[in-house]
Amino acid sequence: MTMKASFKGKFDVDKSGGTASLAFNAGNVKLRATMTDAALVAGPSLNGLSLAVEKPGFFIIDYNVPKKDVRFQFMNTVRIAEKPLNLTYIHMRRDNRTIVDASLVVDPANKLSANYTVGTKNCKLKYTYVHGGMATFEPCYDLSKNMWDFAVSRKLYGGDSLKATYRTSSKMLGLEWSRNSKTTGSFKVCASMNLAEELKTPKLTAETTWNLEI
């Protein structure tokens, strides 16, 4: 039996924290336990503990132990005109909230996506264009706010990538530098700035992840 452990640390100017998870395969199903630092502050507790059962490509069931809340996620793929349409259904029992996410892969360079919260006006439409396999452009339209969000990312040599985002609703500008490595783990450094504020002070966050096989 193969077991995988993951440790994630996060730091920002307001607070810092960490997350640890342990997962192993049980046939074609994955079992996972995740714990945040809230479970260790002031002694061991169930705060910040969640358990999950996953069958990749089909379903994920998450159970939040302290909140006694269950999150269901089901995935499926159908074909429309020989193009794959990926469907995801998410339901949060405690909030009684259901989200439907769909993405149509037109070709390797073009993808259309939609995210809709059932029973509300919250709906987002996104177009993804990959140029030369290196640069990605993602305009996103929020129907409820009648506003656009934009994201541009580019892969760099050595597994690094840069991503810039702008949200017109909040006038928030963001910049992200990330690296994914199977040997040294991954990290992400983010800077964000609210352009609507008179004193434009960037907010910095850093996140790193280590993966181990046991």
PDB file of N, CA, C and O in Angstrom, residues 139-209:
ATOM      1  N   PRO A 139      -9.988  35.775 -19.980  1.00  0.00           N
ATOM      2  CA  PRO A 139     -11.007  36.761 -19.609  1.00  0.00           C
ATOM      3  C   PRO A 139     -12.217  36.044 -19.007  1.00  0.00           C
ATOM      4  O   PRO A 139     -12.600  34.958 -19.465  1.00  0.00           O
ATOM      5  N   CYS A 140     -12.804  36.624 -17.978  1.00  0.00           N
ATOM      6  CA  CYS A 140     -13.938  36.023 -17.281  1.00  0.00           C
ATOM      7  C   CYS A 140     -15.010  37.083 -17.069  1.00  0.00           C
ATOM      8  O   CYS A 140     -14.716  38.189 -16.588  1.00  0.00           O
ATOM      9  N   TYR A 141     -16.254  36.746 -17.410  1.00  0.00           N
ATOM     10  CA  TYR A 141     -17.366  37.696 -17.287  1.00  0.00           C
ATOM     11  C   TYR A 141     -18.319  37.236 -16.189  1.00  0.00           C
ATOM     12  O   TYR A 141     -18.811  36.106 -16.208  1.00  0.00           O
ATOM     13  N   ASP A 142     -18.554  38.099 -15.212  1.00  0.00           N
ATOM     14  CA  ASP A 142     -19.464  37.824 -14.106  1.00  0.00           C
ATOM     15  C   ASP A 142     -20.824  38.415 -14.445  1.00  0.00           C
ATOM     16  O   ASP A 142     -20.999  39.635 -14.476  1.00  0.00           O
ATOM     17  N   LEU A 143     -21.814  37.544 -14.699  1.00  0.00           N
ATOM     18  CA  LEU A 143     -23.133  38.013 -15.106  1.00  0.00           C
ATOM     19  C   LEU A 143     -23.847  38.759 -13.998  1.00  0.00           C
ATOM     20  O   LEU A 143     -24.583  39.713 -14.253  1.00  0.00           O
ATOM     21  N   SER A 144     -23.679  38.336 -12.734  1.00  0.00           N
ATOM     22  CA  SER A 144     -24.382  38.981 -11.633  1.00  0.00           C
ATOM     23  C   SER A 144     -23.891  40.397 -11.384  1.00  0.00           C
ATOM     24  O   SER A 144     -24.653  41.283 -11.020  1.00  0.00           O
ATOM     25  N   LYS A 145     -22.594  40.655 -11.605  1.00  0.00           N
ATOM     26  CA  LYS A 145     -22.013  41.977 -11.385  1.00  0.00           C
ATOM     27  C   LYS A 145     -21.847  42.769 -12.673  1.00  0.00           C
ATOM     28  O   LYS A 145     -21.525  43.957 -12.612  1.00  0.00           O
ATOM     29  N   ASN A 146     -22.055  42.110 -13.802  1.00  0.00           N
ATOM     30  CA  ASN A 146     -21.877  42.742 -15.110  1.00  0.00           C
ATOM     31  C   ASN A 146     -20.474  43.342 -15.224  1.00  0.00           C
ATOM     32  O   ASN A 146     -20.300  44.489 -15.641  1.00  0.00           O
ATOM     33  N   MET A 147     -19.479  42.536 -14.826  1.00  0.00           N
ATOM     34  CA  MET A 147     -18.100  43.009 -14.840  1.00  0.00           C
ATOM     35  C   MET A 147     -17.166  41.912 -15.328  1.00  0.00           C
ATOM     36  O   MET A 147     -17.501  40.722 -15.301  1.00  0.00           O
ATOM     37  N   TRP A 148     -15.971  42.341 -15.754  1.00  0.00           N
ATOM     38  CA  TRP A 148     -14.971  41.437 -16.279  1.00  0.00           C
ATOM     39  C   TRP A 148     -13.822  41.259 -15.293  1.00  0.00           C
ATOM     40  O   TRP A 148     -13.470  42.186 -14.560  1.00  0.00           O
ATOM     41  N   ASP A 149     -13.235  40.057 -15.295  1.00  0.00           N
ATOM     42  CA  ASP A 149     -11.965  39.786 -14.636  1.00  0.00           C
ATOM     43  C   ASP A 149     -11.004  39.273 -15.702  1.00  0.00           C
ATOM     44  O   ASP A 149     -11.422  38.654 -16.681  1.00  0.00           O
ATOM     45  N   PHE A 150      -9.714  39.526 -15.483  1.00  0.00           N
ATOM     46  CA  PHE A 150      -8.723  39.126 -16.481  1.00  0.00           C
ATOM     47  C   PHE A 150      -7.543  38.436 -15.790  1.00  0.00           C
ATOM     48  O   PHE A 150      -7.157  38.815 -14.680  1.00  0.00           O
ATOM     49  N   ALA A 151      -6.997  37.433 -16.471  1.00  0.00           N
ATOM     50  CA  ALA A 151      -5.808  36.739 -15.974  1.00  0.00           C
ATOM     51  C   ALA A 151      -4.899  36.410 -17.147  1.00  0.00           C
ATOM     52  O   ALA A 151      -5.368  35.983 -18.209  1.00  0.00           O
ATOM     53  N   VAL A 152      -3.599  36.625 -16.947  1.00  0.00           N
ATOM     54  CA  VAL A 152      -2.585  36.299 -17.952  1.00  0.00           C
ATOM     55  C   VAL A 152      -1.453  35.569 -17.242  1.00  0.00           C
ATOM     56  O   VAL A 152      -0.958  36.027 -16.203  1.00  0.00           O
ATOM     57  N   SER A 153      -1.061  34.421 -17.773  1.00  0.00           N
ATOM     58  CA  SER A 153       0.021  33.661 -17.170  1.00  0.00           C
ATOM     59  C   SER A 153       0.997  33.187 -18.236  1.00  0.00           C
ATOM     60  O   SER A 153       0.627  33.031 -19.403  1.00  0.00           O
ATOM     61  N   ARG A 154       2.223  32.946 -17.804  1.00  0.00           N
ATOM     62  CA  ARG A 154       3.251  32.489 -18.734  1.00  0.00           C
ATOM     63  C   ARG A 154       4.190  31.528 -18.033  1.00  0.00           C
ATOM     64  O   ARG A 154       4.626  31.782 -16.901  1.00  0.00           O
ATOM     65  N   LYS A 155       4.471  30.416 -18.716  1.00  0.00           N
ATOM     66  CA  LYS A 155       5.430  29.448 -18.200  1.00  0.00           C
ATOM     67  C   LYS A 155       6.852  29.928 -18.461  1.00  0.00           C
ATOM     68  O   LYS A 155       7.139  30.485 -19.527  1.00  0.00           O
ATOM     69  N   LEU A 156       7.724  29.687 -17.487  1.00  0.00           N
ATOM     70  CA  LEU A 156       9.123  30.049 -17.620  1.00  0.00           C
ATOM     71  C   LEU A 156       9.982  28.787 -17.606  1.00  0.00           C
ATOM     72  O   LEU A 156       9.494  27.689 -17.302  1.00  0.00           O
ATOM     73  N   TYR A 157      11.224  28.947 -17.913  1.00  0.00           N
ATOM     74  CA  TYR A 157      12.129  27.811 -17.889  1.00  0.00           C
ATOM     75  C   TYR A 157      12.356  27.347 -16.457  1.00  0.00           C
ATOM     76  O   TYR A 157      12.346  28.138 -15.521  1.00  0.00           O
ATOM     77  N   GLY A 158      12.548  26.040 -16.297  1.00  0.00           N
ATOM     78  CA  GLY A 158      12.810  25.496 -14.976  1.00  0.00           C
ATOM     79  C   GLY A 158      11.559  25.183 -14.185  1.00  0.00           C
ATOM     80  O   GLY A 158      11.650  24.926 -12.974  1.00  0.00           O
ATOM     81  N   GLY A 159      10.388  25.207 -14.805  1.00  0.00           N
ATOM     82  CA  GLY A 159       9.156  24.882 -14.104  1.00  0.00           C
ATOM     83  C   GLY A 159       8.502  26.061 -13.408  1.00  0.00           C
ATOM     84  O   GLY A 159       7.490  25.892 -12.733  1.00  0.00           O
ATOM     85  N   ASP A 160       9.049  27.259 -13.558  1.00  0.00           N
ATOM     86  CA  ASP A 160       8.454  28.440 -12.949  1.00  0.00           C
ATOM     87  C   ASP A 160       7.331  28.975 -13.838  1.00  0.00           C
ATOM     88  O   ASP A 160       7.284  28.718 -15.041  1.00  0.00           O
ATOM     89  N   SER A 161       6.444  29.742 -13.233  1.00  0.00           N
ATOM     90  CA  SER A 161       5.391  30.413 -13.990  1.00  0.00           C
ATOM     91  C   SER A 161       5.021  31.718 -13.310  1.00  0.00           C
ATOM     92  O   SER A 161       5.114  31.845 -12.085  1.00  0.00           O
ATOM     93  N   LEU A 162       4.617  32.685 -14.115  1.00  0.00           N
ATOM     94  CA  LEU A 162       4.166  33.983 -13.626  1.00  0.00           C
ATOM     95  C   LEU A 162       2.704  34.180 -14.029  1.00  0.00           C
ATOM     96  O   LEU A 162       2.314  33.805 -15.138  1.00  0.00           O
ATOM     97  N   LYS A 163       1.918  34.779 -13.139  1.00  0.00           N
ATOM     98  CA  LYS A 163       0.508  35.012 -13.424  1.00  0.00           C
ATOM     99  C   LYS A 163       0.095  36.378 -12.889  1.00  0.00           C
ATOM    100  O   LYS A 163       0.416  36.736 -11.759  1.00  0.00           O
ATOM    101  N   ALA A 164      -0.607  37.144 -13.722  1.00  0.00           N
ATOM    102  CA  ALA A 164      -1.135  38.447 -13.320  1.00  0.00           C
ATOM    103  C   ALA A 164      -2.651  38.412 -13.439  1.00  0.00           C
ATOM    104  O   ALA A 164      -3.194  37.861 -14.407  1.00  0.00           O
ATOM    105  N   THR A 165      -3.341  38.979 -12.457  1.00  0.00           N
ATOM    106  CA  THR A 165      -4.800  39.002 -12.457  1.00  0.00           C
ATOM    107  C   THR A 165      -5.300  40.408 -12.146  1.00  0.00           C
ATOM    108  O   THR A 165      -4.620  41.182 -11.451  1.00  0.00           O
ATOM    109  N   TYR A 166      -6.481  40.713 -12.655  1.00  0.00           N
ATOM    110  CA  TYR A 166      -7.127  41.986 -12.328  1.00  0.00           C
ATOM    111  C   TYR A 166      -8.633  41.775 -12.225  1.00  0.00           C
ATOM    112  O   TYR A 166      -9.256  41.243 -13.148  1.00  0.00           O
ATOM    113  N   ARG A 167      -9.192  42.147 -11.071  1.00  0.00           N
ATOM    114  CA  ARG A 167     -10.627  42.026 -10.824  1.00  0.00           C
ATOM    115  C   ARG A 167     -11.240  43.429 -10.863  1.00  0.00           C
ATOM    116  O   ARG A 167     -10.946  44.258  -9.994  1.00  0.00           O
ATOM    117  N   THR A 168     -12.073  43.677 -11.862  1.00  0.00           N
ATOM    118  CA  THR A 168     -12.641  45.018 -12.018  1.00  0.00           C
ATOM    119  C   THR A 168     -13.636  45.351 -10.919  1.00  0.00           C
ATOM    120  O   THR A 168     -13.811  46.524 -10.578  1.00  0.00           O
ATOM    121  N   SER A 169     -14.311  44.334 -10.336  1.00  0.00           N
ATOM    122  CA  SER A 169     -15.301  44.605  -9.296  1.00  0.00           C
ATOM    123  C   SER A 169     -14.654  45.181  -8.046  1.00  0.00           C
ATOM    124  O   SER A 169     -15.190  46.096  -7.418  1.00  0.00           O
ATOM    125  N   SER A 170     -13.488  44.659  -7.663  1.00  0.00           N
ATOM    126  CA  SER A 170     -12.798  45.135  -6.464  1.00  0.00           C
ATOM    127  C   SER A 170     -11.580  45.984  -6.787  1.00  0.00           C
ATOM    128  O   SER A 170     -10.925  46.496  -5.871  1.00  0.00           O
ATOM    129  N   LYS A 171     -11.262  46.122  -8.090  1.00  0.00           N
ATOM    130  CA  LYS A 171     -10.065  46.842  -8.530  1.00  0.00           C
ATOM    131  C   LYS A 171      -8.813  46.288  -7.865  1.00  0.00           C
ATOM    132  O   LYS A 171      -7.913  47.019  -7.462  1.00  0.00           O
ATOM    133  N   MET A 172      -8.788  44.952  -7.773  1.00  0.00           N
ATOM    134  CA  MET A 172      -7.664  44.274  -7.142  1.00  0.00           C
ATOM    135  C   MET A 172      -6.715  43.739  -8.210  1.00  0.00           C
ATOM    136  O   MET A 172      -7.114  42.998  -9.108  1.00  0.00           O
ATOM    137  N   LEU A 173      -5.455  44.146  -8.118  1.00  0.00           N
ATOM    138  CA  LEU A 173      -4.414  43.707  -9.027  1.00  0.00           C
ATOM    139  C   LEU A 173      -3.525  42.701  -8.303  1.00  0.00           C
ATOM    140  O   LEU A 173      -3.094  42.945  -7.181  1.00  0.00           O
ATOM    141  N   GLY A 174      -3.270  41.550  -8.947  1.00  0.00           N
ATOM    142  CA  GLY A 174      -2.476  40.514  -8.307  1.00  0.00           C
ATOM    143  C   GLY A 174      -1.362  40.004  -9.199  1.00  0.00           C
ATOM    144  O   GLY A 174      -1.485  39.994 -10.424  1.00  0.00           O
ATOM    145  N   LEU A 175      -0.273  39.571  -8.581  1.00  0.00           N
ATOM    146  CA  LEU A 175       0.860  38.987  -9.295  1.00  0.00           C
ATOM    147  C   LEU A 175       1.316  37.757  -8.520  1.00  0.00           C
ATOM    148  O   LEU A 175       1.469  37.805  -7.292  1.00  0.00           O
ATOM    149  N   GLU A 176       1.516  36.646  -9.251  1.00  0.00           N
ATOM    150  CA  GLU A 176       1.855  35.376  -8.611  1.00  0.00           C
ATOM    151  C   GLU A 176       3.041  34.728  -9.313  1.00  0.00           C
ATOM    152  O   GLU A 176       3.083  34.647 -10.534  1.00  0.00           O
ATOM    153  N   TRP A 177       3.989  34.264  -8.518  1.00  0.00           N
ATOM    154  CA  TRP A 177       5.135  33.515  -9.025  1.00  0.00           C
ATOM    155  C   TRP A 177       5.108  32.150  -8.360  1.00  0.00           C
ATOM    156  O   TRP A 177       5.063  32.049  -7.128  1.00  0.00           O
ATOM    157  N   SER A 178       5.121  31.082  -9.155  1.00  0.00           N
ATOM    158  CA  SER A 178       5.018  29.740  -8.596  1.00  0.00           C
ATOM    159  C   SER A 178       5.997  28.793  -9.271  1.00  0.00           C
ATOM    160  O   SER A 178       6.454  29.023 -10.389  1.00  0.00           O
ATOM    161  N   ARG A 179       6.295  27.696  -8.549  1.00  0.00           N
ATOM    162  CA  ARG A 179       7.172  26.649  -9.071  1.00  0.00           C
ATOM    163  C   ARG A 179       6.665  25.306  -8.561  1.00  0.00           C
ATOM    164  O   ARG A 179       6.352  25.156  -7.374  1.00  0.00           O
ATOM    165  N   ASN A 180       6.598  24.325  -9.469  1.00  0.00           N
ATOM    166  CA  ASN A 180       6.204  22.974  -9.105  1.00  0.00           C
ATOM    167  C   ASN A 180       7.358  22.025  -9.423  1.00  0.00           C
ATOM    168  O   ASN A 180       7.849  21.987 -10.540  1.00  0.00           O
ATOM    169  N   SER A 181       7.777  21.280  -8.400  1.00  0.00           N
ATOM    170  CA  SER A 181       8.886  20.341  -8.574  1.00  0.00           C
ATOM    171  C   SER A 181       8.589  19.071  -7.792  1.00  0.00           C
ATOM    172  O   SER A 181       8.183  19.129  -6.627  1.00  0.00           O
ATOM    173  N   LYS A 182       8.792  17.911  -8.439  1.00  0.00           N
ATOM    174  CA  LYS A 182       8.578  16.633  -7.771  1.00  0.00           C
ATOM    175  C   LYS A 182       9.670  16.339  -6.758  1.00  0.00           C
ATOM    176  O   LYS A 182       9.478  15.545  -5.838  1.00  0.00           O
ATOM    177  N   THR A 183      10.836  16.959  -6.901  1.00  0.00           N
ATOM    178  CA  THR A 183      11.966  16.678  -6.013  1.00  0.00           C
ATOM    179  C   THR A 183      12.067  17.666  -4.857  1.00  0.00           C
ATOM    180  O   THR A 183      12.318  17.280  -3.718  1.00  0.00           O
ATOM    181  N   THR A 184      11.855  18.949  -5.122  1.00  0.00           N
ATOM    182  CA  THR A 184      12.022  19.969  -4.084  1.00  0.00           C
ATOM    183  C   THR A 184      10.693  20.529  -3.570  1.00  0.00           C
ATOM    184  O   THR A 184      10.681  21.442  -2.762  1.00  0.00           O
ATOM    185  N   GLY A 185       9.563  19.968  -4.055  1.00  0.00           N
ATOM    186  CA  GLY A 185       8.273  20.494  -3.630  1.00  0.00           C
ATOM    187  C   GLY A 185       7.877  21.695  -4.472  1.00  0.00           C
ATOM    188  O   GLY A 185       8.459  21.969  -5.514  1.00  0.00           O
ATOM    189  N   SER A 186       6.876  22.409  -4.023  1.00  0.00           N
ATOM    190  CA  SER A 186       6.393  23.564  -4.769  1.00  0.00           C
ATOM    191  C   SER A 186       6.254  24.762  -3.844  1.00  0.00           C
ATOM    192  O   SER A 186       6.132  24.616  -2.629  1.00  0.00           O
ATOM    193  N   PHE A 187       6.282  25.946  -4.444  1.00  0.00           N
ATOM    194  CA  PHE A 187       6.059  27.158  -3.660  1.00  0.00           C
ATOM    195  C   PHE A 187       5.331  28.179  -4.515  1.00  0.00           C
ATOM    196  O   PHE A 187       5.300  28.097  -5.741  1.00  0.00           O
ATOM    197  N   LYS A 188       4.738  29.146  -3.843  1.00  0.00           N
ATOM    198  CA  LYS A 188       4.004  30.211  -4.512  1.00  0.00           C
ATOM    199  C   LYS A 188       4.144  31.482  -3.701  1.00  0.00           C
ATOM    200  O   LYS A 188       3.971  31.488  -2.484  1.00  0.00           O
ATOM    201  N   VAL A 189       4.495  32.568  -4.386  1.00  0.00           N
ATOM    202  CA  VAL A 189       4.602  33.887  -3.761  1.00  0.00           C
ATOM    203  C   VAL A 189       3.626  34.817  -4.475  1.00  0.00           C
ATOM    204  O   VAL A 189       3.645  34.914  -5.701  1.00  0.00           O
ATOM    205  N   CYS A 190       2.761  35.481  -3.699  1.00  0.00           N
ATOM    206  CA  CYS A 190       1.722  36.332  -4.277  1.00  0.00           C
ATOM    207  C   CYS A 190       1.824  37.748  -3.722  1.00  0.00           C
ATOM    208  O   CYS A 190       2.147  37.945  -2.545  1.00  0.00           O
ATOM    209  N   ALA A 191       1.548  38.705  -4.574  1.00  0.00           N
ATOM    210  CA  ALA A 191       1.445  40.102  -4.171  1.00  0.00           C
ATOM    211  C   ALA A 191       0.155  40.652  -4.750  1.00  0.00           C
ATOM    212  O   ALA A 191      -0.173  40.417  -5.919  1.00  0.00           O
ATOM    213  N   SER A 192      -0.617  41.359  -3.908  1.00  0.00           N
ATOM    214  CA  SER A 192      -1.883  41.929  -4.374  1.00  0.00           C
ATOM    215  C   SER A 192      -1.997  43.368  -3.901  1.00  0.00           C
ATOM    216  O   SER A 192      -1.462  43.743  -2.852  1.00  0.00           O
ATOM    217  N   MET A 193      -2.701  44.166  -4.688  1.00  0.00           N
ATOM    218  CA  MET A 193      -2.839  45.590  -4.377  1.00  0.00           C
ATOM    219  C   MET A 193      -4.224  46.059  -4.795  1.00  0.00           C
ATOM    220  O   MET A 193      -4.692  45.755  -5.894  1.00  0.00           O
ATOM    221  N   ASN A 194      -4.884  46.775  -3.893  1.00  0.00           N
ATOM    222  CA  ASN A 194      -6.190  47.353  -4.194  1.00  0.00           C
ATOM    223  C   ASN A 194      -5.983  48.748  -4.775  1.00  0.00           C
ATOM    224  O   ASN A 194      -5.569  49.667  -4.079  1.00  0.00           O
ATOM    225  N   LEU A 195      -6.287  48.898  -6.065  1.00  0.00           N
ATOM    226  CA  LEU A 195      -6.050  50.176  -6.733  1.00  0.00           C
ATOM    227  C   LEU A 195      -7.064  51.238  -6.330  1.00  0.00           C
ATOM    228  O   LEU A 195      -6.877  52.418  -6.656  1.00  0.00           O
ATOM    229  N   ALA A 196      -8.130  50.838  -5.616  1.00  0.00           N
ATOM    230  CA  ALA A 196      -9.140  51.798  -5.182  1.00  0.00           C
ATOM    231  C   ALA A 196      -8.710  52.529  -3.914  1.00  0.00           C
ATOM    232  O   ALA A 196      -9.284  53.555  -3.554  1.00  0.00           O
ATOM    233  N   GLU A 197      -7.708  52.013  -3.208  1.00  0.00           N
ATOM    234  CA  GLU A 197      -7.248  52.632  -1.972  1.00  0.00           C
ATOM    235  C   GLU A 197      -6.268  53.758  -2.280  1.00  0.00           C
ATOM    236  O   GLU A 197      -5.477  53.671  -3.219  1.00  0.00           O
ATOM    237  N   GLU A 198      -6.326  54.809  -1.462  1.00  0.00           N
ATOM    238  CA  GLU A 198      -5.406  55.930  -1.652  1.00  0.00           C
ATOM    239  C   GLU A 198      -3.971  55.509  -1.340  1.00  0.00           C
ATOM    240  O   GLU A 198      -3.040  55.847  -2.050  1.00  0.00           O
ATOM    241  N   LEU A 199      -3.815  54.746  -0.246  1.00  0.00           N
ATOM    242  CA  LEU A 199      -2.500  54.250   0.118  1.00  0.00           C
ATOM    243  C   LEU A 199      -2.378  52.830  -0.434  1.00  0.00           C
ATOM    244  O   LEU A 199      -2.882  51.881   0.134  1.00  0.00           O
ATOM    245  N   LYS A 200      -1.746  52.692  -1.571  1.00  0.00           N
ATOM    246  CA  LYS A 200      -1.665  51.413  -2.278  1.00  0.00           C
ATOM    247  C   LYS A 200      -0.496  50.602  -1.726  1.00  0.00           C
ATOM    248  O   LYS A 200       0.623  50.644  -2.233  1.00  0.00           O
ATOM    249  N   THR A 201      -0.738  49.875  -0.626  1.00  0.00           N
ATOM    250  CA  THR A 201       0.286  49.043  -0.014  1.00  0.00           C
ATOM    251  C   THR A 201       0.086  47.589  -0.447  1.00  0.00           C
ATOM    252  O   THR A 201      -0.976  47.012  -0.198  1.00  0.00           O
ATOM    253  N   PRO A 202       1.060  46.978  -1.109  1.00  0.00           N
ATOM    254  CA  PRO A 202       0.898  45.589  -1.552  1.00  0.00           C
ATOM    255  C   PRO A 202       0.790  44.636  -0.364  1.00  0.00           C
ATOM    256  O   PRO A 202       1.426  44.832   0.674  1.00  0.00           O
ATOM    257  N   LYS A 203      -0.014  43.606  -0.522  1.00  0.00           N
ATOM    258  CA  LYS A 203      -0.122  42.546   0.467  1.00  0.00           C
ATOM    259  C   LYS A 203       0.618  41.334  -0.071  1.00  0.00           C
ATOM    260  O   LYS A 203       0.379  40.888  -1.184  1.00  0.00           O
ATOM    261  N   LEU A 204       1.548  40.797   0.732  1.00  0.00           N
ATOM    262  CA  LEU A 204       2.377  39.691   0.302  1.00  0.00           C
ATOM    263  C   LEU A 204       2.012  38.416   1.044  1.00  0.00           C
ATOM    264  O   LEU A 204       1.761  38.438   2.259  1.00  0.00           O
ATOM    265  N   THR A 205       1.960  37.303   0.321  1.00  0.00           N
ATOM    266  CA  THR A 205       1.756  35.986   0.919  1.00  0.00           C
ATOM    267  C   THR A 205       2.724  35.008   0.273  1.00  0.00           C
ATOM    268  O   THR A 205       3.110  35.165  -0.890  1.00  0.00           O
ATOM    269  N   ALA A 206       3.122  34.006   1.043  1.00  0.00           N
ATOM    270  CA  ALA A 206       4.019  32.960   0.544  1.00  0.00           C
ATOM    271  C   ALA A 206       3.471  31.610   0.981  1.00  0.00           C
ATOM    272  O   ALA A 206       2.969  31.459   2.097  1.00  0.00           O
ATOM    273  N   GLU A 207       3.588  30.631   0.095  1.00  0.00           N
ATOM    274  CA  GLU A 207       3.049  29.300   0.377  1.00  0.00           C
ATOM    275  C   GLU A 207       3.994  28.258  -0.203  1.00  0.00           C
ATOM    276  O   GLU A 207       4.453  28.389  -1.335  1.00  0.00           O
ATOM    277  N   THR A 208       4.285  27.224   0.582  1.00  0.00           N
ATOM    278  CA  THR A 208       5.171  26.171   0.114  1.00  0.00           C
ATOM    279  C   THR A 208       4.592  24.810   0.486  1.00  0.00           C
ATOM    280  O   THR A 208       3.920  24.676   1.524  1.00  0.00           O
ATOM    281  N   THR A 209       4.853  23.805  -0.347  1.00  0.00           N
ATOM    282  CA  THR A 209       4.295  22.471  -0.145  1.00  0.00           C
ATOM    283  C   THR A 209       5.396  21.425  -0.348  1.00  0.00           C
ATOM    284  O   THR A 209       6.180  21.520  -1.297  1.00  0.00           O
TER     285      THR A 209
END
